[in-house]
Short mmCIF file of C-alpha atoms in Angstrom, two decimals:
data_model
loop_
_atom_site.label_atom_id
_atom_site.label_comp_id
_atom_site.label_asym_id
_atom_site.label_seq_id
_atom_site.Cartn_x
_atom_site.Cartn_y
_atom_site.Cartn_z
CA MET A 1 114.12 42.65 130.10
CA ASN A 2 115.28 43.14 126.53
CA GLU A 3 113.48 41.12 123.89
CA ALA A 4 116.88 39.97 122.64
CA ASP A 5 117.46 38.38 126.06
CA PHE A 6 114.46 36.04 125.91
CA PRO A 7 115.17 32.31 125.79
CA THR A 8 115.06 30.77 122.35
CA PRO A 9 111.51 29.53 121.72
CA GLU A 10 111.29 25.75 121.88
CA GLU A 11 108.40 25.57 119.44
CA GLU A 12 108.21 27.40 116.14
CA VAL A 13 105.12 29.57 116.00
CA ALA A 14 103.26 31.13 113.11
CA THR A 15 102.98 34.89 112.73
CA ILE A 16 100.17 37.18 111.66
CA ASP A 17 100.94 40.54 110.11
CA PRO A 18 99.18 43.64 111.47
CA LEU A 19 97.24 44.37 108.27
CA THR A 20 95.77 40.86 108.23
CA LEU A 21 94.75 41.15 111.88
CA GLU A 22 93.20 44.55 111.27
CA ALA A 23 91.25 43.22 108.28
CA ARG A 24 89.82 40.43 110.44
CA ILE A 25 88.75 42.87 113.12
CA GLU A 26 87.24 45.27 110.58
CA SER A 27 85.24 42.45 108.99
CA GLY A 28 83.74 41.56 112.38
CA GLU A 29 85.57 38.25 112.73
CA ASP A 30 85.96 37.08 116.33
CA VAL A 31 89.54 37.70 117.47
CA THR A 32 91.01 36.64 120.81
CA ILE A 33 94.18 38.38 121.96
CA LEU A 34 96.62 37.58 124.75
CA ASP A 35 98.59 40.75 125.40
CA ALA A 36 101.89 39.89 127.11
CA ARG A 37 102.96 43.43 127.97
CA VAL A 38 103.04 44.69 131.55
CA GLU A 39 99.74 45.84 132.97
CA SER A 40 100.51 49.57 132.86
CA GLU A 41 101.30 49.44 129.13
CA TYR A 42 98.21 47.36 128.45
CA ASP A 43 95.99 49.76 130.39
CA THR A 44 97.36 52.72 128.43
CA TRP A 45 96.47 51.25 125.05
CA HIS A 46 95.73 47.89 123.47
CA ILE A 47 94.04 46.43 120.43
CA ASP A 48 90.29 46.69 120.78
CA GLY A 49 87.12 46.34 118.75
CA GLU A 50 83.57 45.03 118.89
CA SER A 51 84.68 41.53 117.88
CA VAL A 52 87.89 41.54 119.97
CA GLU A 53 88.27 39.63 123.24
CA SER A 54 91.43 40.89 124.90
CA HIS A 55 93.29 39.42 127.89
CA ASN A 56 96.42 40.65 129.66
CA ILE A 57 98.94 38.23 131.19
CA PRO A 58 102.44 39.78 131.35
CA TYR A 59 105.23 37.81 129.72
CA PHE A 60 107.30 37.41 132.91
CA HIS A 61 104.75 34.94 134.29
CA PHE A 62 105.86 32.53 131.55
CA LEU A 63 109.62 32.77 132.12
CA ASP A 64 109.67 29.88 134.61
CA ASP A 65 107.78 26.64 134.10
CA PRO A 66 104.15 27.79 134.01
CA ASP A 67 101.83 26.02 136.45
CA ASP A 68 98.28 24.85 135.77
CA ASP A 69 96.75 27.90 137.43
CA LEU A 70 98.54 30.20 134.99
CA LEU A 71 97.75 28.07 131.97
CA ASP A 72 94.09 27.91 132.98
CA ARG A 73 93.97 31.71 132.72
CA VAL A 74 94.91 31.53 129.05
CA PRO A 75 91.76 31.89 126.92
CA ASP A 76 90.70 29.13 124.55
CA ALA A 77 90.87 30.31 120.97
CA ASP A 78 91.87 29.00 117.58
CA PRO A 79 94.00 30.86 116.87
CA LEU A 80 95.05 32.86 119.91
CA VAL A 81 96.88 36.03 118.85
CA VAL A 82 99.74 36.82 121.23
CA VAL A 83 100.94 40.42 121.34
CA CYS A 84 103.76 42.39 122.97
CA ALA A 85 105.58 45.65 122.24
CA LYS A 86 107.87 44.51 119.41
CA GLY A 87 107.17 40.80 118.84
CA GLY A 88 109.94 39.11 120.85
CA ALA A 89 108.23 38.46 124.18
CA SER A 90 105.02 37.38 122.49
CA GLU A 91 106.88 34.91 120.28
CA TYR A 92 108.34 33.32 123.41
CA VAL A 93 104.96 33.21 125.18
CA ALA A 94 103.27 31.71 122.12
CA SER A 95 105.97 29.04 121.97
CA VAL A 96 105.47 28.15 125.65
CA LEU A 97 101.71 27.82 125.15
CA LYS A 98 102.19 25.63 122.12
CA ALA A 99 104.61 23.37 124.00
CA GLU A 100 102.66 23.17 127.27
CA ARG A 101 99.07 23.03 126.06
CA ASP A 102 99.30 22.64 122.29
CA VAL A 103 97.54 26.00 122.00
CA GLU A 104 97.19 27.23 118.42
CA ALA A 105 98.95 30.54 119.18
CA VAL A 106 100.16 33.00 116.55
CA ASN A 107 102.50 35.92 117.13
CA LEU A 108 101.64 39.44 115.98
CA GLU A 109 104.50 40.48 113.72
CA ASP A 110 106.43 43.45 115.18
CA GLY A 111 103.95 43.65 118.07
CA MET A 112 102.23 46.92 118.94
CA ASN A 113 104.89 48.82 116.99
CA GLY A 114 103.71 46.98 113.89
CA TRP A 115 100.12 47.80 114.80
CA ALA A 116 101.08 51.49 115.09
CA ASN A 117 102.54 51.41 111.57
CA ILE A 118 99.18 50.70 109.93
CA TYR A 119 98.16 53.76 107.91
CA ARG A 120 95.21 53.56 105.51
CA ARG A 121 94.12 55.94 102.77
CA GLU A 122 90.38 56.10 102.03
CA GLU A 123 88.55 58.34 99.55
CA VAL A 124 85.97 60.72 101.02
CA THR A 125 83.21 60.10 98.48
CA ALA A 126 80.83 62.69 100.00
CA TYR A 127 83.27 65.41 98.95
CA ASP A 128 81.91 67.02 95.76
CA GLY A 129 84.42 69.80 95.18
CA PRO A 130 87.15 69.83 92.52
CA GLY A 131 89.55 66.88 92.52
CA THR A 132 89.60 64.13 95.14
CA LEU A 133 89.81 64.19 98.93
CA TYR A 134 91.40 61.25 100.78
CA GLN A 135 91.45 60.55 104.50
CA TYR A 136 94.47 58.93 106.16
CA GLN A 137 93.63 56.71 109.13
CA ARG A 138 95.94 55.40 111.84
CA PRO A 139 93.86 52.81 113.75
CA SER A 140 96.29 52.47 116.65
CA SER A 141 95.82 56.08 117.75
CA GLY A 142 92.80 57.32 115.84
CA CYS A 143 94.87 60.03 114.12
CA LEU A 144 93.40 61.26 110.84
CA GLY A 145 95.05 63.26 108.06
CA TYR A 146 93.99 64.34 104.58
CA LEU A 147 95.28 64.44 101.02
CA VAL A 148 93.76 66.89 98.54
CA VAL A 149 94.44 65.96 94.92
CA SER A 150 93.47 68.01 91.87
CA ASP A 151 94.82 68.47 88.36
CA GLY A 152 98.27 67.01 89.00
CA GLU A 153 98.82 68.77 92.34
CA ALA A 154 98.30 67.75 95.95
CA ALA A 155 98.39 68.96 99.55
CA VAL A 156 98.56 66.91 102.75
CA VAL A 157 96.88 68.25 105.90
CA ASP A 158 98.05 67.20 109.39
CA PRO A 159 100.83 64.86 108.23
CA LEU A 160 102.62 62.65 110.75
CA ARG A 161 106.41 62.65 110.79
CA SER A 162 106.44 58.85 111.00
CA PHE A 163 104.79 58.65 107.56
CA THR A 164 106.73 61.29 105.63
CA ASP A 165 107.86 58.74 103.05
CA ARG A 166 104.29 57.47 102.68
CA TYR A 167 102.94 60.86 101.57
CA LEU A 168 105.65 61.22 98.96
CA ALA A 169 105.08 57.66 97.76
CA ASP A 170 101.32 58.25 97.48
CA ALA A 171 101.90 61.41 95.47
CA ASN A 172 104.14 59.42 93.14
CA GLU A 173 101.56 56.64 92.86
CA LEU A 174 98.82 59.17 92.03
CA ASP A 175 101.15 60.93 89.56
CA VAL A 176 100.85 64.31 91.29
CA THR A 177 103.23 66.84 92.78
CA LEU A 178 102.95 67.25 96.55
CA ASP A 179 102.98 71.05 96.82
CA TYR A 180 101.86 71.73 100.40
CA ALA A 181 102.15 70.14 103.84
CA ILE A 182 99.73 71.93 106.18
CA ASP A 183 99.14 71.80 109.93
CA THR A 184 95.88 72.78 111.59
CA HIS A 185 97.55 73.59 114.93
CA VAL A 186 100.35 72.66 117.32
CA HIS A 187 99.53 69.01 117.96
CA ALA A 188 99.68 67.37 121.39
CA ASP A 189 99.33 63.71 120.37
CA HIS A 190 101.69 63.16 117.44
CA VAL A 191 104.86 64.64 116.00
CA SER A 192 104.05 66.75 112.95
CA GLY A 193 105.55 65.89 109.58
CA VAL A 194 105.29 69.41 108.15
CA ARG A 195 108.93 70.36 108.77
CA ASP A 196 110.25 67.04 107.45
CA LEU A 197 108.22 67.41 104.28
CA ASP A 198 109.35 71.02 103.90
CA GLU A 199 112.93 69.79 104.01
CA ARG A 200 112.02 67.34 101.23
CA GLY A 201 110.88 70.13 98.90
CA VAL A 202 107.23 70.48 99.94
CA ASP A 203 106.00 73.93 101.02
CA GLY A 204 105.34 73.66 104.78
CA VAL A 205 102.39 75.71 106.02
CA ILE A 206 101.40 76.53 109.61
CA PRO A 207 98.66 78.80 111.01
CA ALA A 208 99.98 82.28 111.75
CA ALA A 209 97.83 82.26 114.89
CA SER A 210 99.86 79.39 116.33
CA VAL A 211 103.21 81.18 116.13
CA GLN A 212 102.61 83.11 119.37
CA ARG A 213 102.86 79.87 121.33
CA GLY A 214 106.60 79.90 120.75
CA VAL A 215 107.09 78.19 117.37
CA THR A 216 110.84 78.46 116.81
CA TYR A 217 110.87 77.70 113.06
CA ALA A 218 108.02 79.96 111.92
CA ASP A 219 110.28 82.06 109.66
CA ASP A 220 111.25 78.94 107.70
CA LEU A 221 107.68 78.03 106.71
CA THR A 222 104.67 79.68 105.10
CA ARG A 223 102.27 81.21 107.63
CA ILE A 224 98.59 81.22 106.74
CA GLU A 225 96.01 83.68 108.08
CA ASP A 226 92.25 83.42 108.45
CA GLY A 227 90.70 83.81 105.00
CA ASP A 228 93.92 83.08 103.08
CA GLU A 229 93.67 80.56 100.25
CA LEU A 230 95.99 77.95 98.78
CA GLN A 231 95.39 76.64 95.27
CA VAL A 232 95.81 72.93 94.57
CA GLY A 233 94.96 72.39 90.92
CA GLU A 234 91.32 73.43 90.62
CA ALA A 235 90.69 73.02 94.37
CA THR A 236 90.86 75.97 96.74
CA ILE A 237 91.88 75.44 100.36
CA GLU A 238 90.69 78.33 102.55
CA ALA A 239 91.95 78.88 106.09
CA VAL A 240 89.16 79.27 108.65
CA TYR A 241 90.31 80.37 112.11
CA THR A 242 88.60 78.06 114.65
CA PRO A 243 90.19 78.54 118.12
CA GLY A 244 89.11 76.65 121.22
CA HIS A 245 91.12 73.45 121.33
CA THR A 246 94.17 75.71 120.98
CA THR A 247 94.51 79.45 120.42
CA GLY A 248 95.99 78.82 116.97
CA MET A 249 93.55 76.13 115.78
CA THR A 250 92.75 76.64 112.09
CA SER A 251 90.42 74.56 109.92
CA TYR A 252 90.56 74.32 106.13
CA LEU A 253 87.57 74.55 103.79
CA VAL A 254 88.34 72.45 100.72
CA GLY A 255 86.50 73.11 97.50
CA ASP A 256 83.61 74.75 99.43
CA SER A 257 82.57 71.17 100.23
CA ALA A 258 84.57 69.75 103.16
CA LEU A 259 85.85 71.40 106.32
CA LEU A 260 89.00 69.79 107.70
CA THR A 261 88.45 70.69 111.34
CA GLY A 262 91.65 69.38 112.91
CA ASP A 263 90.87 68.98 116.61
CA GLY A 264 87.91 71.35 116.72
CA LEU A 265 85.00 69.09 115.83
CA PHE A 266 84.92 65.32 115.32
CA VAL A 267 82.15 63.01 114.13
CA GLU A 268 81.53 61.82 117.71
CA SER A 269 82.71 64.70 119.88
CA VAL A 270 84.17 68.17 120.12
CA ALA A 271 87.62 69.28 121.19
CA ARG A 272 88.91 69.26 124.74
CA PRO A 273 89.96 72.78 125.80
CA ASP A 274 92.67 72.12 128.39
CA LEU A 275 95.82 71.00 126.56
CA GLU A 276 97.26 74.47 125.94
CA GLU A 277 96.12 76.47 128.98
CA GLY A 278 95.67 73.64 131.50
CA ASP A 279 92.79 73.26 133.93
CA GLU A 280 92.88 76.92 134.92
CA GLY A 281 92.46 78.19 131.38
CA ALA A 282 90.05 75.48 130.24
CA PRO A 283 86.80 77.39 130.99
CA ASP A 284 87.84 80.38 128.84
CA ALA A 285 89.00 78.03 126.07
CA ALA A 286 85.66 76.18 126.26
CA ARG A 287 83.80 79.47 125.83
CA GLN A 288 86.02 80.28 122.85
CA LEU A 289 85.28 76.84 121.40
CA TYR A 290 81.55 77.45 121.81
CA GLU A 291 81.83 80.69 119.85
CA THR A 292 83.83 78.94 117.14
CA LEU A 293 81.31 76.13 116.76
CA GLN A 294 78.30 78.43 116.70
CA GLU A 295 79.60 81.37 114.68
CA ARG A 296 82.22 79.87 112.39
CA ILE A 297 81.34 76.23 111.81
CA ARG A 298 77.55 76.13 112.18
CA ALA A 299 77.38 79.13 109.81
CA LEU A 300 78.43 76.79 106.97
CA PRO A 301 75.84 74.93 104.86
CA ASP A 302 74.39 71.76 106.44
CA ASP A 303 75.79 69.69 103.55
CA THR A 304 79.36 70.63 104.42
CA VAL A 305 81.39 67.47 105.06
CA ILE A 306 83.03 67.62 108.51
CA ALA A 307 86.37 65.81 108.53
CA GLY A 308 88.15 65.91 111.88
CA GLY A 309 91.69 65.15 112.91
CA HIS A 310 90.87 62.18 115.14
CA ALA A 311 88.44 59.33 115.70
CA SER A 312 87.90 57.61 119.04
CA ASP A 313 86.54 54.13 119.69
CA ALA A 314 83.08 55.72 119.86
CA ALA A 315 83.28 57.05 116.30
CA GLU A 316 81.38 55.35 113.49
CA THR A 317 82.46 55.45 109.87
CA ALA A 318 80.38 56.79 107.00
CA ALA A 319 79.34 54.50 104.15
CA ASP A 320 82.67 55.12 102.40
CA GLY A 321 84.68 53.92 105.41
CA THR A 322 85.84 57.40 106.43
CA PHE A 323 85.26 59.20 109.70
CA THR A 324 83.26 62.03 108.15
CA ALA A 325 79.71 63.34 108.45
CA ARG A 326 77.44 66.12 107.19
CA LEU A 327 77.40 69.16 109.44
CA GLY A 328 73.60 69.10 109.60
CA ASP A 329 73.64 65.50 110.79
CA LEU A 330 76.14 66.29 113.54
CA VAL A 331 74.01 69.18 114.77
CA GLU A 332 71.06 66.79 115.06
CA GLN A 333 73.08 64.04 116.76
CA MET A 334 75.32 66.03 119.09
CA GLU A 335 73.34 67.85 121.77
CA PRO A 336 76.10 70.28 122.85
CA LEU A 337 76.03 71.80 119.35
CA ARG A 338 72.50 72.97 120.21
CA MET A 339 73.15 74.11 123.82
CA ASP A 340 73.56 77.61 125.15
CA GLU A 341 77.06 78.66 126.16
CA SER A 342 76.73 78.00 129.89
CA ALA A 343 75.41 74.46 129.45
CA PHE A 344 78.02 73.74 126.78
CA VAL A 345 80.92 74.78 129.03
CA ASP A 346 79.56 72.71 131.92
CA VAL A 347 79.28 69.58 129.76
CA ILE A 348 82.70 69.96 128.16
CA LEU A 349 84.47 70.42 131.49
CA ALA A 350 82.51 67.78 133.40
CA ASP A 351 84.23 64.62 132.24
CA MET A 352 87.66 65.30 130.75
CA PRO A 353 89.53 62.15 129.67
CA PRO A 354 93.21 61.60 130.56
CA ARG A 355 95.59 63.81 128.65
CA PRO A 356 97.48 62.20 125.75
CA ALA A 357 100.60 60.27 126.71
CA ASN A 358 103.78 62.37 126.53
CA TYR A 359 101.75 65.39 125.39
CA GLU A 360 104.13 67.94 126.94
CA ASP A 361 107.14 66.45 125.11
CA ILE A 362 105.15 66.21 121.87
CA ILE A 363 104.06 69.85 122.11
CA ALA A 364 107.64 70.95 122.84
CA THR A 365 108.84 68.95 119.83
CA ASN A 366 106.19 70.44 117.56
CA LEU A 367 107.08 73.93 118.76
CA GLY A 368 110.70 73.22 117.84
CA GLN A 369 111.80 73.69 121.45
CA GLN A 370 113.26 70.20 121.72
CA SER A 371 114.54 67.67 119.20
CA VAL A 372 113.89 63.95 118.91
CA ASP A 373 115.07 61.44 116.34
CA ASP A 374 112.65 59.36 114.26
CA ASP A 375 112.59 56.43 116.69
CA GLU A 376 111.96 58.71 119.65
CA ALA A 377 109.19 60.50 117.77
CA PHE A 378 107.50 57.18 117.01
CA GLU A 379 107.72 56.08 120.64
CA LEU A 380 106.36 59.39 121.95
CA GLU A 381 103.09 59.12 120.07
CA LEU A 382 102.23 55.48 120.79
CA GLY A 383 98.80 55.12 122.33
CA PRO A 384 95.38 56.79 122.05
CA ASN A 385 95.18 60.48 121.14
CA ASN A 386 92.64 61.64 123.80
CA CYS A 387 92.25 65.06 122.13
CA ALA A 388 88.44 65.06 122.35
CA ALA A 389 86.08 65.79 125.22
CA SER A 390 84.26 62.74 126.57
CA GLY A 391 82.12 61.24 123.81
CA ASP A 392 79.62 59.85 126.30
CA ALA A 393 78.92 63.28 127.70
CA LEU A 394 78.31 64.71 124.24
CA THR A 395 76.08 62.01 122.82
CA GLY A 396 74.12 61.38 125.98
CA ASP A 397 75.14 57.69 126.09
#
């Protein structure tokens, strides 16, 4: 049923914008949510958090006169935040609840699409190289990106196509020129913004090692090799080849202080090895990942700031609000970083989470093998990223 086809709400209901809701959740305020999407959509992804109580009752149950049994399933809360995909169904449900039970229900503006449009920029204060390093955070999916700023110049790493205008606006706000848009690898969870930014006058950069996967537009962009450097003001960005998650995975060492690890190493987990080669190739990829972690990443100083490309619900922020951590601390906290190869491979393969939604279409899009418009790109990447191995297995929880 189209949201435009819903009956006109009988009662006017208040709205809450996504940023306000997120701020309440981040502050630890108790939030009760009634998610009116169908069960399959709710199970795939929904708003969560330590202070969030979430319930799922699909909207269609409210289309006829709701009986007492249905209304008794509605949680007591003041206010009750009602959510759907785009805001239409939830507005109707909130109106019904207000009319039938005088429930203090508020409608999430633009629904889960509005939630997916939240994109924060936080400074990584532990970075002590030249200039400033910022982390972009997309709470709906856990996607992380980075902005390196130094001496009037800037580079964005792992940009999302949905936020192309945001990067350019941030550069304007910071009074810098956005010189580079850089990918760490061929992403499986979001549509890359590197090509869009390249078309807007920014130099698009992709790892040379990723081209062999079938990248169709490689000749149009700058290809970076292991050990190559890009200069952003006084800050040097060095490519560090770190395969395992994918064969082309490349991290970037910024100012000899922070390693932007893409999907190789996160603050709560390590990469999953099955998205490029599938289940059959996962053991070899896991062994390659082990070699990368031990010989390329652990060889760096313990004070190196590790800044990954994703954060799951299990991830905890540093004091500055970013999902970053010292390498030495991660080695202490994450047992697989101290295992031998055989044990590491066994742990990584033992409990693989579901693959990201639409990952095959997203990979094909990022390879340039199929085209999607902006709306289709946004829809493809809705939901959790699932690019890490199971956090529970790695932390011992």
